[in-house]
Short mmCIF file of C-alpha atoms in Angstrom, two decimals:
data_model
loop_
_atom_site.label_atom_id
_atom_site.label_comp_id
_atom_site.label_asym_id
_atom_site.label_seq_id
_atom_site.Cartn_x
_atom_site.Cartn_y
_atom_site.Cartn_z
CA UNK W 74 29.10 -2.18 -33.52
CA UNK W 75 26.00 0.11 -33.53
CA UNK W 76 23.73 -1.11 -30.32
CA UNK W 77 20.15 -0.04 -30.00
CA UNK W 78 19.20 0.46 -26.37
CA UNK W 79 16.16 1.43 -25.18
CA UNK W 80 16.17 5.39 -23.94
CA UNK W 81 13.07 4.50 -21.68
CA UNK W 82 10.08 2.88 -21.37
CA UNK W 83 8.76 3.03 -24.38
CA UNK W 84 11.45 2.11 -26.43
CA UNK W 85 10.39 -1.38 -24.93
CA UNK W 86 7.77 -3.71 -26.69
CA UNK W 87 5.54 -5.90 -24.93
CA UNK W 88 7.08 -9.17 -26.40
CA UNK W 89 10.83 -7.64 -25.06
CA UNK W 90 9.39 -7.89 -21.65
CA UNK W 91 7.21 -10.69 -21.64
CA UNK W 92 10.53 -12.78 -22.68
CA UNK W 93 12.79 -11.26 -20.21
CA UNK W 94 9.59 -12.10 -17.09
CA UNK W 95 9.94 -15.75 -18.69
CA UNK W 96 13.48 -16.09 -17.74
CA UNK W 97 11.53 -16.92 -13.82
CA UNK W 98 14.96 -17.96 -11.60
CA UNK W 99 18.13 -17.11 -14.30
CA UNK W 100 20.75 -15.45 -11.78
CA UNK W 101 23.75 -13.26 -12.01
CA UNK W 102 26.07 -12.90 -15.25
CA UNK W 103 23.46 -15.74 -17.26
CA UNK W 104 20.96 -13.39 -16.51
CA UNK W 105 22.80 -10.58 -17.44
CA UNK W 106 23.70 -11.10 -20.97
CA UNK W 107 20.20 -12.56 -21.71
CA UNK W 108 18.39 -9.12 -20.60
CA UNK W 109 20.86 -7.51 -23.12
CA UNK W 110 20.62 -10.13 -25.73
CA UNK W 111 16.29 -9.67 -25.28
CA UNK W 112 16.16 -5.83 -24.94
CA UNK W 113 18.57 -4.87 -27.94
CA UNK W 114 19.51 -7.74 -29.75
CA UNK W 115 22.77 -8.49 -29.52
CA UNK W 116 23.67 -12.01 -29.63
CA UNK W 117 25.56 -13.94 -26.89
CA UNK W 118 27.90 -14.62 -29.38
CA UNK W 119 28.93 -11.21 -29.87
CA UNK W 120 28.13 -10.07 -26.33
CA UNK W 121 31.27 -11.84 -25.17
CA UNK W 122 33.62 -9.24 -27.54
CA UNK W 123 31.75 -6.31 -26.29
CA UNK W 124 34.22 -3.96 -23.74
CA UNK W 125 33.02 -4.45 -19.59
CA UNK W 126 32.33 -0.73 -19.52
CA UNK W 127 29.81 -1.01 -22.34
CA UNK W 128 28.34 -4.29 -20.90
CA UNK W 129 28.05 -2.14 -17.30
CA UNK W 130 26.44 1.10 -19.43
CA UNK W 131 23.93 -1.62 -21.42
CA UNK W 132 22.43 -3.68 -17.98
CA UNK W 133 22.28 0.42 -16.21
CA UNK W 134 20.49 1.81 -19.60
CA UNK W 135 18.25 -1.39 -19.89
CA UNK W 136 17.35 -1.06 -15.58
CA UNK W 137 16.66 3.08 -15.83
CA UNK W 138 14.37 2.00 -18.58
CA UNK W 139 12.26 -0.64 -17.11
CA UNK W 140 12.47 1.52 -13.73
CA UNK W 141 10.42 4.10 -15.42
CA UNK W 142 7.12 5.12 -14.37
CA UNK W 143 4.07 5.36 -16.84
CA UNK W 144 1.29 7.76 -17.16
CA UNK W 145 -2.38 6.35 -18.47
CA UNK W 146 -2.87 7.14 -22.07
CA UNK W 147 -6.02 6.41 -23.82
CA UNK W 148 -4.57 6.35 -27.41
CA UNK W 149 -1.63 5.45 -29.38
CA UNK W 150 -0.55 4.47 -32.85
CA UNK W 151 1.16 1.36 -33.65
CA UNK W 152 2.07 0.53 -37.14
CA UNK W 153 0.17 3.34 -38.53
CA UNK W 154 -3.10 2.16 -36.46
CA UNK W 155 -4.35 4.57 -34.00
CA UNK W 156 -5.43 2.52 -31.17
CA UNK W 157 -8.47 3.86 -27.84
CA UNK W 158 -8.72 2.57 -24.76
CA UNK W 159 -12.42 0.78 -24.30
CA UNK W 160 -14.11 4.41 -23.95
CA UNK W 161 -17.12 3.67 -21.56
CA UNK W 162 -16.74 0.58 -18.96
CA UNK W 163 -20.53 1.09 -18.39
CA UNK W 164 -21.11 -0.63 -21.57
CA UNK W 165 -18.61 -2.94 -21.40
CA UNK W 166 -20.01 -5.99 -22.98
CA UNK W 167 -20.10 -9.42 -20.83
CA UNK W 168 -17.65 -11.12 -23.93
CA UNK W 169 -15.38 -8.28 -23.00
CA UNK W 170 -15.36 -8.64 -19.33
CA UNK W 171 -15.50 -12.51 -19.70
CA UNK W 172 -12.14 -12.04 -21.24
CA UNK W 173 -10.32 -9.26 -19.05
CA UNK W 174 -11.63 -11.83 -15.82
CA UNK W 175 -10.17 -14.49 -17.84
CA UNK W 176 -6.65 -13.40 -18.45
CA UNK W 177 -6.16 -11.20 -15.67
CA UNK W 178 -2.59 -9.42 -15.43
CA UNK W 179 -0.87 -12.87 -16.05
CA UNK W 180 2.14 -11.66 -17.67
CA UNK W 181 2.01 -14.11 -20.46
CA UNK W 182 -1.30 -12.86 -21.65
CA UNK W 183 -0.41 -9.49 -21.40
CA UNK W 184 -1.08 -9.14 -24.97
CA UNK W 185 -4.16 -10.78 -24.96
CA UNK W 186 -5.71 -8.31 -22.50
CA UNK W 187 -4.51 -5.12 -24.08
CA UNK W 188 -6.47 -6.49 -27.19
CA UNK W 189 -9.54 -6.46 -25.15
CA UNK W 190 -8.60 -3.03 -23.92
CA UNK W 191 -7.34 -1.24 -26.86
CA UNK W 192 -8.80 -1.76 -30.59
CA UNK W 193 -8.62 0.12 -33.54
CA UNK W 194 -10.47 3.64 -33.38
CA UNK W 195 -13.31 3.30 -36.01
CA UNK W 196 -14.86 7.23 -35.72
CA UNK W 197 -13.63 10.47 -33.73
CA UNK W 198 -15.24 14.01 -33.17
CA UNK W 199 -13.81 17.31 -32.92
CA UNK W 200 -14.00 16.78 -28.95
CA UNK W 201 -11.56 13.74 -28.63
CA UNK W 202 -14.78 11.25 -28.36
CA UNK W 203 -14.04 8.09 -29.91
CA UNK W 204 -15.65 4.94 -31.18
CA UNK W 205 -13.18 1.57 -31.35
CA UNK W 206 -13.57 -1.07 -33.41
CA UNK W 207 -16.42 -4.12 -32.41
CA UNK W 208 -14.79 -6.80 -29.50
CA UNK W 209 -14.64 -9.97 -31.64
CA UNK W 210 -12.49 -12.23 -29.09
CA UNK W 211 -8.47 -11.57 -29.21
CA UNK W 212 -7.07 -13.49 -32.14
CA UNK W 213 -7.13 -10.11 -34.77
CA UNK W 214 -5.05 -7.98 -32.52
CA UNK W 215 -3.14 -10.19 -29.97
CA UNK W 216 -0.12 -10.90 -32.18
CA UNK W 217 -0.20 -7.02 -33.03
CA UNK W 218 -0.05 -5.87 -29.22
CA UNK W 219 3.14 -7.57 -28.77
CA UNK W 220 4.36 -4.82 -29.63
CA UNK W 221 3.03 -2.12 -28.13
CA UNK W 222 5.16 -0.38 -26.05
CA UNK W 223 5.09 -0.62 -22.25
CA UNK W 224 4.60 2.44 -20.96
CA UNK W 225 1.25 1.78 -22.51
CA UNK W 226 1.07 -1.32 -21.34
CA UNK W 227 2.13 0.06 -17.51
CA UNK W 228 -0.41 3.02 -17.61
CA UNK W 229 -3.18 0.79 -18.42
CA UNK W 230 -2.35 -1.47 -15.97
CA UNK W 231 -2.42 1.44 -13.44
CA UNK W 232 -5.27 2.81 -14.40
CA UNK W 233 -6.75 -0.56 -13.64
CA UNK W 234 -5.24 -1.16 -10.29
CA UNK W 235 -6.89 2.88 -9.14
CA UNK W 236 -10.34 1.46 -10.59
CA UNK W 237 -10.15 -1.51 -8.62
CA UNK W 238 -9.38 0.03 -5.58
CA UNK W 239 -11.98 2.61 -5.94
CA UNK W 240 -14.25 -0.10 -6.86
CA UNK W 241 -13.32 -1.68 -3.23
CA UNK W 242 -13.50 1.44 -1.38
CA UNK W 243 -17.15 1.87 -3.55
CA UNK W 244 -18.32 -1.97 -1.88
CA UNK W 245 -16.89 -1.43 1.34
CA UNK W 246 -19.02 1.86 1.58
CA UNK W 247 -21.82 0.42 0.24
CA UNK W 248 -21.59 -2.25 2.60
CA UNK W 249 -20.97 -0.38 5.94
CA UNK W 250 -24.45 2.07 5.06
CA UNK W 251 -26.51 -1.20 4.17
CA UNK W 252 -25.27 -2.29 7.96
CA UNK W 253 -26.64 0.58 9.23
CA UNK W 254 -29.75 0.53 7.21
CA UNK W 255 -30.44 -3.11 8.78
CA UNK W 256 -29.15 -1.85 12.70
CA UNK W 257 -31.72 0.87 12.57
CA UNK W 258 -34.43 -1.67 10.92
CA UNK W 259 -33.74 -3.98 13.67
CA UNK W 260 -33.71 -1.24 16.38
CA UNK W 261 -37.01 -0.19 14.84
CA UNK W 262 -38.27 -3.65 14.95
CA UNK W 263 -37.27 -4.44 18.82
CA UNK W 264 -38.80 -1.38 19.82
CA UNK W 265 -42.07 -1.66 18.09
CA UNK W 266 -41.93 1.31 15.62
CA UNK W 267 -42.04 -0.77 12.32
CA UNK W 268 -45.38 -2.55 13.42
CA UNK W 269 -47.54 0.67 14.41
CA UNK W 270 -48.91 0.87 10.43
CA UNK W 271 -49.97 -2.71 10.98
CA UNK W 272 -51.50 -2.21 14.57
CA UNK W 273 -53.60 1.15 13.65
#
């Protein structure tokens, strides 16, 4: 029996592993064979005639896979469909970020946000700049981005974890200089410097 187990990350679809986060509180052997069943395939049925040292070999291949780190990529072809990440967040339109708010990293929706992020690339130069396709809500592409492969998936979702941080460490900067803008202003105001204009 010919078995096709994923090498690494991205030999796993987005559907594989939104099934296999479903399974929520599934322990021990029940777990077991439906992690092999979801990432290659192979019925329960015929899981039961497979030899232990293949079953053990499967569950390791299938862990070092989903173990795997993932880098941030800004393209990739699916199904003959070259695919760009949203190219410039400054003009990030508000039905875009409506959506990304709205469906978060929620596992089930998964696919959902990575048809906000990625679309279809419409135009390219000779530099790598890139134009994607229009945002029209999720429905054309969300059934298509189940199965894109997670370590796309995983380097998006990186790369949006590292903005958000920087986008807190951005605030919190922000912040702590506009508290020192209003000390001194106060200071200024107690001692009777900010109403000299007003008194000459």
């Amino acid at each position: 029996m010919e078995v096709l187990l994923p090498e690494n990350i991205s030999d796993i679809t987005l559907e594989q592993y939104i099934k296999f986060a479903a399974l929520g509180d599934i322990e021990g052997v029940k777990l077991e064979k439906r992690k092999i069943e979801i990432f290659t395939g192979i019925s329960k049925r015929r899981l039961n005639q497979v030899k232990q040292k293949d079953y053990d070999d499967m569950l390791n291949q299938i862990d070092l896979a989903l173990s795997q780190d993932s880098e941030f990529k800004n393209k990739f072809t699916m199904n003959g469909i070259e695919y760009g990440f949203i190219p410039n967040f400054d003009k990030i339109t508000a039905g875009e970020w409506g959506d990304i708010s709205k469906y978060n990293v929620e596992t089930e929706t998964l696919n959902r946000l990575m048809a906000i992020l990625f679309r279809p690339i419409t135009d390219e130069d000779n530099f790598g700049n890139y134009k994607i396709a229009k945002y029209n809500g999720t429905e054309e592409h969300a059934k298509a981005m189940l199965q894109t492969p997670m370590n796309i998936v995983n380097g998006a979702l990186v790369f949006f974890y590292n903005l958000a941080k920087e986008l807190q460490q951005a605030i919190h900067q922000y912040m702590e200089q506009g508290q020192k803008r209003v000390s001194k202003h106060q200071t200024s105001l107690k001692n009777g410097d900010g109403m000299q204009p007003f008194l000459n």
